[in-house]
């Protein structure tokens, strides 16, 4: 039986009292729980919610920062890859130009060497021709002198074939020209 200020509030046999629940204690517990809930709400809940919101904001900012860093990293990686590709292409272009320049230089040097060798060969041929012509001219003039000299001597005297041959041999030996040169 519940007594409030000396008067019974409910009979024990009816309703809640029959279940073994003391209504006064229940009301006190409910008031205490409500007061405690209000105290916690005004004193701790706002702080806890503020801390949780702050932590949530920090986590969200960290995730956004991580996303931004990942995007920057991806952009830098793409930029580096493009720079590497450009570098490779530039290197290949420079290498191709160097090969072309080397090939042109080699061909130029080969052409120059061919031209120089052709000039040397032409000069040598010209010199050989001039020396041969000079030698032939010298042999001709000496032979002409020998022939004239031999003719004079033959005319001055009438000789037989053996005497003529001896005379020709004598003239040739005097002029230092051998029979092979004639």
PDB file of C-alpha atoms in Angstrom:
ATOM      1  CA  UNK A   1       0.000   0.000   0.000  1.00  0.00           C
ATOM      2  CA  UNK A   2       1.313   3.407  -0.958  1.00  0.00           C
ATOM      3  CA  UNK A   3       0.988   6.187   1.528  1.00  0.00           C
ATOM      4  CA  UNK A   4       1.478   9.815   0.569  1.00  0.00           C
ATOM      5  CA  UNK A   5       1.459  12.192   3.501  1.00  0.00           C
ATOM      6  CA  UNK A   6      -0.043   9.580   5.744  1.00  0.00           C
ATOM      7  CA  UNK A   7      -2.890   8.642   3.391  1.00  0.00           C
ATOM      8  CA  UNK A   8      -2.773   5.578   1.284  1.00  0.00           C
ATOM      9  CA  UNK A   9      -2.553   6.459  -2.379  1.00  0.00           C
ATOM     10  CA  UNK A  10      -3.398   3.080  -3.848  1.00  0.00           C
ATOM     11  CA  UNK A  11      -4.450  -0.100  -2.422  1.00  0.00           C
ATOM     12  CA  UNK A  12      -2.023  -2.889  -2.695  1.00  0.00           C
ATOM     13  CA  UNK A  13      -4.475  -5.220  -4.194  1.00  0.00           C
ATOM     14  CA  UNK A  14      -5.327  -3.079  -7.153  1.00  0.00           C
ATOM     15  CA  UNK A  15      -3.407  -2.546 -10.469  1.00  0.00           C
ATOM     16  CA  UNK A  16       0.277  -1.823 -10.081  1.00  0.00           C
ATOM     17  CA  UNK A  17       0.506  -2.792  -6.478  1.00  0.00           C
ATOM     18  CA  UNK A  18      -0.590  -6.299  -7.355  1.00  0.00           C
ATOM     19  CA  UNK A  19       2.498  -6.620  -9.575  1.00  0.00           C
ATOM     20  CA  UNK A  20       4.803  -5.755  -6.691  1.00  0.00           C
ATOM     21  CA  UNK A  21       5.748  -2.311  -7.964  1.00  0.00           C
ATOM     22  CA  UNK A  22       5.776   0.491  -5.467  1.00  0.00           C
ATOM     23  CA  UNK A  23       4.313   3.492  -7.276  1.00  0.00           C
ATOM     24  CA  UNK A  24       6.005   6.068  -5.061  1.00  0.00           C
ATOM     25  CA  UNK A  25       9.387   4.538  -5.647  1.00  0.00           C
ATOM     26  CA  UNK A  26       8.620   4.390  -9.341  1.00  0.00           C
ATOM     27  CA  UNK A  27       7.727   8.088  -9.447  1.00  0.00           C
ATOM     28  CA  UNK A  28      10.825   8.987  -7.430  1.00  0.00           C
ATOM     29  CA  UNK A  29      12.937   6.879  -9.785  1.00  0.00           C
ATOM     30  CA  UNK A  30      11.342   8.521 -12.809  1.00  0.00           C
ATOM     31  CA  UNK A  31      11.851  12.021 -11.388  1.00  0.00           C
ATOM     32  CA  UNK A  32      15.448  11.188 -10.452  1.00  0.00           C
ATOM     33  CA  UNK A  33      16.076   9.693 -13.909  1.00  0.00           C
ATOM     34  CA  UNK A  34      14.551  12.754 -15.607  1.00  0.00           C
ATOM     35  CA  UNK A  35      16.571  15.167 -13.464  1.00  0.00           C
ATOM     36  CA  UNK A  36      19.734  13.136 -14.089  1.00  0.00           C
ATOM     37  CA  UNK A  37      18.929  13.036 -17.822  1.00  0.00           C
ATOM     38  CA  UNK A  38      18.436  16.806 -17.899  1.00  0.00           C
ATOM     39  CA  UNK A  39      21.658  17.399 -15.952  1.00  0.00           C
ATOM     40  CA  UNK A  40      23.549  15.071 -18.299  1.00  0.00           C
ATOM     41  CA  UNK A  41      21.929  16.681 -21.331  1.00  0.00           C
ATOM     42  CA  UNK A  42      22.827  20.218 -20.338  1.00  0.00           C
ATOM     43  CA  UNK A  43      26.214  19.449 -18.818  1.00  0.00           C
ATOM     44  CA  UNK A  44      27.685  16.487 -20.705  1.00  0.00           C
ATOM     45  CA  UNK A  45      25.563  15.707 -23.772  1.00  0.00           C
ATOM     46  CA  UNK A  46      26.314  18.989 -25.520  1.00  0.00           C
ATOM     47  CA  UNK A  47      30.018  18.516 -24.838  1.00  0.00           C
ATOM     48  CA  UNK A  48      29.963  14.901 -25.968  1.00  0.00           C
ATOM     49  CA  UNK A  49      27.963  15.787 -29.086  1.00  0.00           C
ATOM     50  CA  UNK A  50      30.351  18.698 -29.714  1.00  0.00           C
ATOM     51  CA  UNK A  51      33.346  16.372 -29.342  1.00  0.00           C
ATOM     52  CA  UNK A  52      31.723  13.796 -31.622  1.00  0.00           C
ATOM     53  CA  UNK A  53      30.843  16.488 -34.174  1.00  0.00           C
ATOM     54  CA  UNK A  54      34.385  17.863 -33.947  1.00  0.00           C
ATOM     55  CA  UNK A  55      35.823  14.381 -34.368  1.00  0.00           C
ATOM     56  CA  UNK A  56      33.462  13.732 -37.278  1.00  0.00           C
ATOM     57  CA  UNK A  57      34.553  17.016 -38.891  1.00  0.00           C
ATOM     58  CA  UNK A  58      38.242  16.130 -38.416  1.00  0.00           C
ATOM     59  CA  UNK A  59      37.689  12.692 -39.925  1.00  0.00           C
ATOM     60  CA  UNK A  60      35.762  14.185 -42.847  1.00  0.00           C
ATOM     61  CA  UNK A  61      38.495  16.806 -43.378  1.00  0.00           C
ATOM     62  CA  UNK A  62      41.166  14.108 -43.175  1.00  0.00           C
ATOM     63  CA  UNK A  63      39.312  12.024 -45.754  1.00  0.00           C
ATOM     64  CA  UNK A  64      38.908  15.055 -48.014  1.00  0.00           C
ATOM     65  CA  UNK A  65      42.615  15.864 -47.588  1.00  0.00           C
ATOM     66  CA  UNK A  66      43.523  12.249 -48.348  1.00  0.00           C
ATOM     67  CA  UNK A  67      41.322  12.389 -51.458  1.00  0.00           C
ATOM     68  CA  UNK A  68      42.932  15.673 -52.535  1.00  0.00           C
ATOM     69  CA  UNK A  69      46.444  14.277 -51.945  1.00  0.00           C
ATOM     70  CA  UNK A  70      45.533  11.135 -53.902  1.00  0.00           C
ATOM     71  CA  UNK A  71      44.280  13.264 -56.809  1.00  0.00           C
ATOM     72  CA  UNK A  72      47.419  15.430 -56.707  1.00  0.00           C
ATOM     73  CA  UNK A  73      49.565  12.313 -56.586  1.00  0.00           C
ATOM     74  CA  UNK A  74      47.707  10.870 -59.571  1.00  0.00           C
ATOM     75  CA  UNK A  75      48.091  14.152 -61.462  1.00  0.00           C
ATOM     76  CA  UNK A  76      51.808  14.269 -60.629  1.00  0.00           C
ATOM     77  CA  UNK A  77      52.183  10.669 -61.730  1.00  0.00           C
ATOM     78  CA  UNK A  78      50.442  11.479 -65.023  1.00  0.00           C
ATOM     79  CA  UNK A  79      52.655  14.549 -65.420  1.00  0.00           C
ATOM     80  CA  UNK A  80      55.792  12.501 -64.712  1.00  0.00           C
ATOM     81  CA  UNK A  81      54.677   9.788 -67.130  1.00  0.00           C
ATOM     82  CA  UNK A  82      54.012  12.409 -69.799  1.00  0.00           C
ATOM     83  CA  UNK A  83      57.418  13.977 -69.115  1.00  0.00           C
ATOM     84  CA  UNK A  84      59.047  10.537 -69.382  1.00  0.00           C
ATOM     85  CA  UNK A  85      57.213   9.826 -72.633  1.00  0.00           C
ATOM     86  CA  UNK A  86      58.176  13.252 -73.981  1.00  0.00           C
ATOM     87  CA  UNK A  87      61.774  12.633 -72.887  1.00  0.00           C
ATOM     88  CA  UNK A  88      61.821   9.261 -74.621  1.00  0.00           C
ATOM     89  CA  UNK A  89      60.390  10.758 -77.795  1.00  0.00           C
ATOM     90  CA  UNK A  90      62.882  13.632 -77.662  1.00  0.00           C
ATOM     91  CA  UNK A  91      65.718  11.173 -77.065  1.00  0.00           C
ATOM     92  CA  UNK A  92      64.614   9.053 -80.001  1.00  0.00           C
ATOM     93  CA  UNK A  93      64.320  12.151 -82.181  1.00  0.00           C
ATOM     94  CA  UNK A  94      67.803  13.350 -81.156  1.00  0.00           C
ATOM     95  CA  UNK A  95      69.203   9.868 -81.719  1.00  0.00           C
ATOM     96  CA  UNK A  96      67.592   9.707 -85.171  1.00  0.00           C
ATOM     97  CA  UNK A  97      68.976  13.151 -86.015  1.00  0.00           C
ATOM     98  CA  UNK A  98      72.426  12.078 -84.805  1.00  0.00           C
ATOM     99  CA  UNK A  99      72.236   8.928 -86.929  1.00  0.00           C
ATOM    100  CA  UNK A 100      71.152  10.966 -89.949  1.00  0.00           C
ATOM    101  CA  UNK A 101      73.930  13.503 -89.353  1.00  0.00           C
ATOM    102  CA  UNK A 102      76.488  10.709 -88.942  1.00  0.00           C
ATOM    103  CA  UNK A 103      75.254   9.042 -92.130  1.00  0.00           C
ATOM    104  CA  UNK A 104      75.404  12.343 -94.037  1.00  0.00           C
ATOM    105  CA  UNK A 105      78.888  13.023 -92.645  1.00  0.00           C
ATOM    106  CA  UNK A 106      80.050   9.513 -93.578  1.00  0.00           C
ATOM    107  CA  UNK A 107      78.645   9.901 -97.101  1.00  0.00           C
ATOM    108  CA  UNK A 108      80.188  13.355 -97.393  1.00  0.00           C
ATOM    109  CA  UNK A 109      83.572  12.048 -96.244  1.00  0.00           C
ATOM    110  CA  UNK A 110      83.337   9.062 -98.599  1.00  0.00           C
ATOM    111  CA  UNK A 111      82.422  11.353-101.500  1.00  0.00           C
ATOM    112  CA  UNK A 112      85.254  13.705-100.605  1.00  0.00           C
ATOM    113  CA  UNK A 113      87.685  10.761-100.403  1.00  0.00           C
ATOM    114  CA  UNK A 114      86.455   9.482-103.785  1.00  0.00           C
ATOM    115  CA  UNK A 115      86.873  12.938-105.308  1.00  0.00           C
ATOM    116  CA  UNK A 116      90.365  13.320-103.840  1.00  0.00           C
ATOM    117  CA  UNK A 117      91.409   9.857-104.998  1.00  0.00           C
ATOM    118  CA  UNK A 118      89.994  10.618-108.452  1.00  0.00           C
ATOM    119  CA  UNK A 119      91.987  13.871-108.546  1.00  0.00           C
ATOM    120  CA  UNK A 120      95.157  12.091-107.415  1.00  0.00           C
ATOM    121  CA  UNK A 121      94.598   9.358-109.990  1.00  0.00           C
ATOM    122  CA  UNK A 122      93.953  11.921-112.749  1.00  0.00           C
ATOM    123  CA  UNK A 123      97.099  13.864-111.789  1.00  0.00           C
ATOM    124  CA  UNK A 124      99.124  10.655-111.722  1.00  0.00           C
ATOM    125  CA  UNK A 125      97.765   9.664-115.134  1.00  0.00           C
ATOM    126  CA  UNK A 126      98.533  13.135-116.476  1.00  0.00           C
ATOM    127  CA  UNK A 127     102.059  13.032-115.057  1.00  0.00           C
ATOM    128  CA  UNK A 128     102.604   9.543-116.467  1.00  0.00           C
ATOM    129  CA  UNK A 129     101.309  10.682-119.849  1.00  0.00           C
ATOM    130  CA  UNK A 130     103.527  13.775-119.780  1.00  0.00           C
ATOM    131  CA  UNK A 131     106.578  11.728-118.789  1.00  0.00           C
ATOM    132  CA  UNK A 132     105.808   9.119-121.442  1.00  0.00           C
ATOM    133  CA  UNK A 133     105.289  11.839-124.062  1.00  0.00           C
ATOM    134  CA  UNK A 134     108.527  13.512-122.969  1.00  0.00           C
ATOM    135  CA  UNK A 135     110.368  10.194-123.080  1.00  0.00           C
ATOM    136  CA  UNK A 136     108.931   9.414-126.504  1.00  0.00           C
ATOM    137  CA  UNK A 137     109.817  12.894-127.717  1.00  0.00           C
ATOM    138  CA  UNK A 138     113.317  12.471-126.353  1.00  0.00           C
ATOM    139  CA  UNK A 139     113.672   9.051-127.966  1.00  0.00           C
ATOM    140  CA  UNK A 140     112.281  10.386-131.238  1.00  0.00           C
ATOM    141  CA  UNK A 141     114.605  13.351-131.297  1.00  0.00           C
ATOM    142  CA  UNK A 142     117.582  11.168-130.425  1.00  0.00           C
ATOM    143  CA  UNK A 143     116.493   8.613-132.976  1.00  0.00           C
ATOM    144  CA  UNK A 144     116.068  11.350-135.558  1.00  0.00           C
ATOM    145  CA  UNK A 145     119.523  12.654-134.753  1.00  0.00           C
ATOM    146  CA  UNK A 146     120.876   9.136-134.976  1.00  0.00           C
ATOM    147  CA  UNK A 147     119.047   8.486-138.217  1.00  0.00           C
ATOM    148  CA  UNK A 148     120.296  11.738-139.731  1.00  0.00           C
ATOM    149  CA  UNK A 149     123.797  11.047-138.496  1.00  0.00           C
ATOM    150  CA  UNK A 150     123.655   7.512-139.822  1.00  0.00           C
ATOM    151  CA  UNK A 151     122.269   8.727-143.140  1.00  0.00           C
ATOM    152  CA  UNK A 152     125.039  11.309-143.456  1.00  0.00           C
ATOM    153  CA  UNK A 153     127.658   8.730-142.816  1.00  0.00           C
ATOM    154  CA  UNK A 154     125.982   6.269-145.197  1.00  0.00           C
ATOM    155  CA  UNK A 155     125.740   8.885-147.905  1.00  0.00           C
ATOM    156  CA  UNK A 156     129.355   9.928-147.435  1.00  0.00           C
ATOM    157  CA  UNK A 157     130.431   6.509-148.083  1.00  0.00           C
ATOM    158  CA  UNK A 158     128.875   3.784-149.910  1.00  0.00           C
ATOM    159  CA  UNK A 159     128.998   0.712-147.863  1.00  0.00           C
ATOM    160  CA  UNK A 160     127.822  -2.776-148.031  1.00  0.00           C
ATOM    161  CA  UNK A 161     125.135  -4.088-145.705  1.00  0.00           C
ATOM    162  CA  UNK A 162     127.596  -5.223-143.037  1.00  0.00           C
ATOM    163  CA  UNK A 163     129.371  -1.891-143.043  1.00  0.00           C
ATOM    164  CA  UNK A 164     126.049  -0.059-142.780  1.00  0.00           C
ATOM    165  CA  UNK A 165     125.024  -2.167-139.799  1.00  0.00           C
ATOM    166  CA  UNK A 166     128.383  -1.538-138.127  1.00  0.00           C
ATOM    167  CA  UNK A 167     127.972   2.170-138.748  1.00  0.00           C
ATOM    168  CA  UNK A 168     124.453   2.207-137.239  1.00  0.00           C
ATOM    169  CA  UNK A 169     125.708   0.289-134.200  1.00  0.00           C
ATOM    170  CA  UNK A 170     128.539   2.772-133.780  1.00  0.00           C
ATOM    171  CA  UNK A 171     126.190   5.780-133.967  1.00  0.00           C
ATOM    172  CA  UNK A 172     123.824   4.216-131.467  1.00  0.00           C
ATOM    173  CA  UNK A 173     126.606   3.421-129.036  1.00  0.00           C
ATOM    174  CA  UNK A 174     127.882   6.987-129.321  1.00  0.00           C
ATOM    175  CA  UNK A 175     124.466   8.378-128.443  1.00  0.00           C
ATOM    176  CA  UNK A 176     123.964   6.106-125.430  1.00  0.00           C
ATOM    177  CA  UNK A 177     120.671   4.758-126.811  1.00  0.00           C
ATOM    178  CA  UNK A 178     120.229   1.010-126.732  1.00  0.00           C
ATOM    179  CA  UNK A 179     118.548  -1.054-129.384  1.00  0.00           C
ATOM    180  CA  UNK A 180     115.664  -1.870-127.023  1.00  0.00           C
ATOM    181  CA  UNK A 181     114.772   1.821-126.743  1.00  0.00           C
ATOM    182  CA  UNK A 182     114.534   2.154-130.490  1.00  0.00           C
TER     183      UNK A 182
END
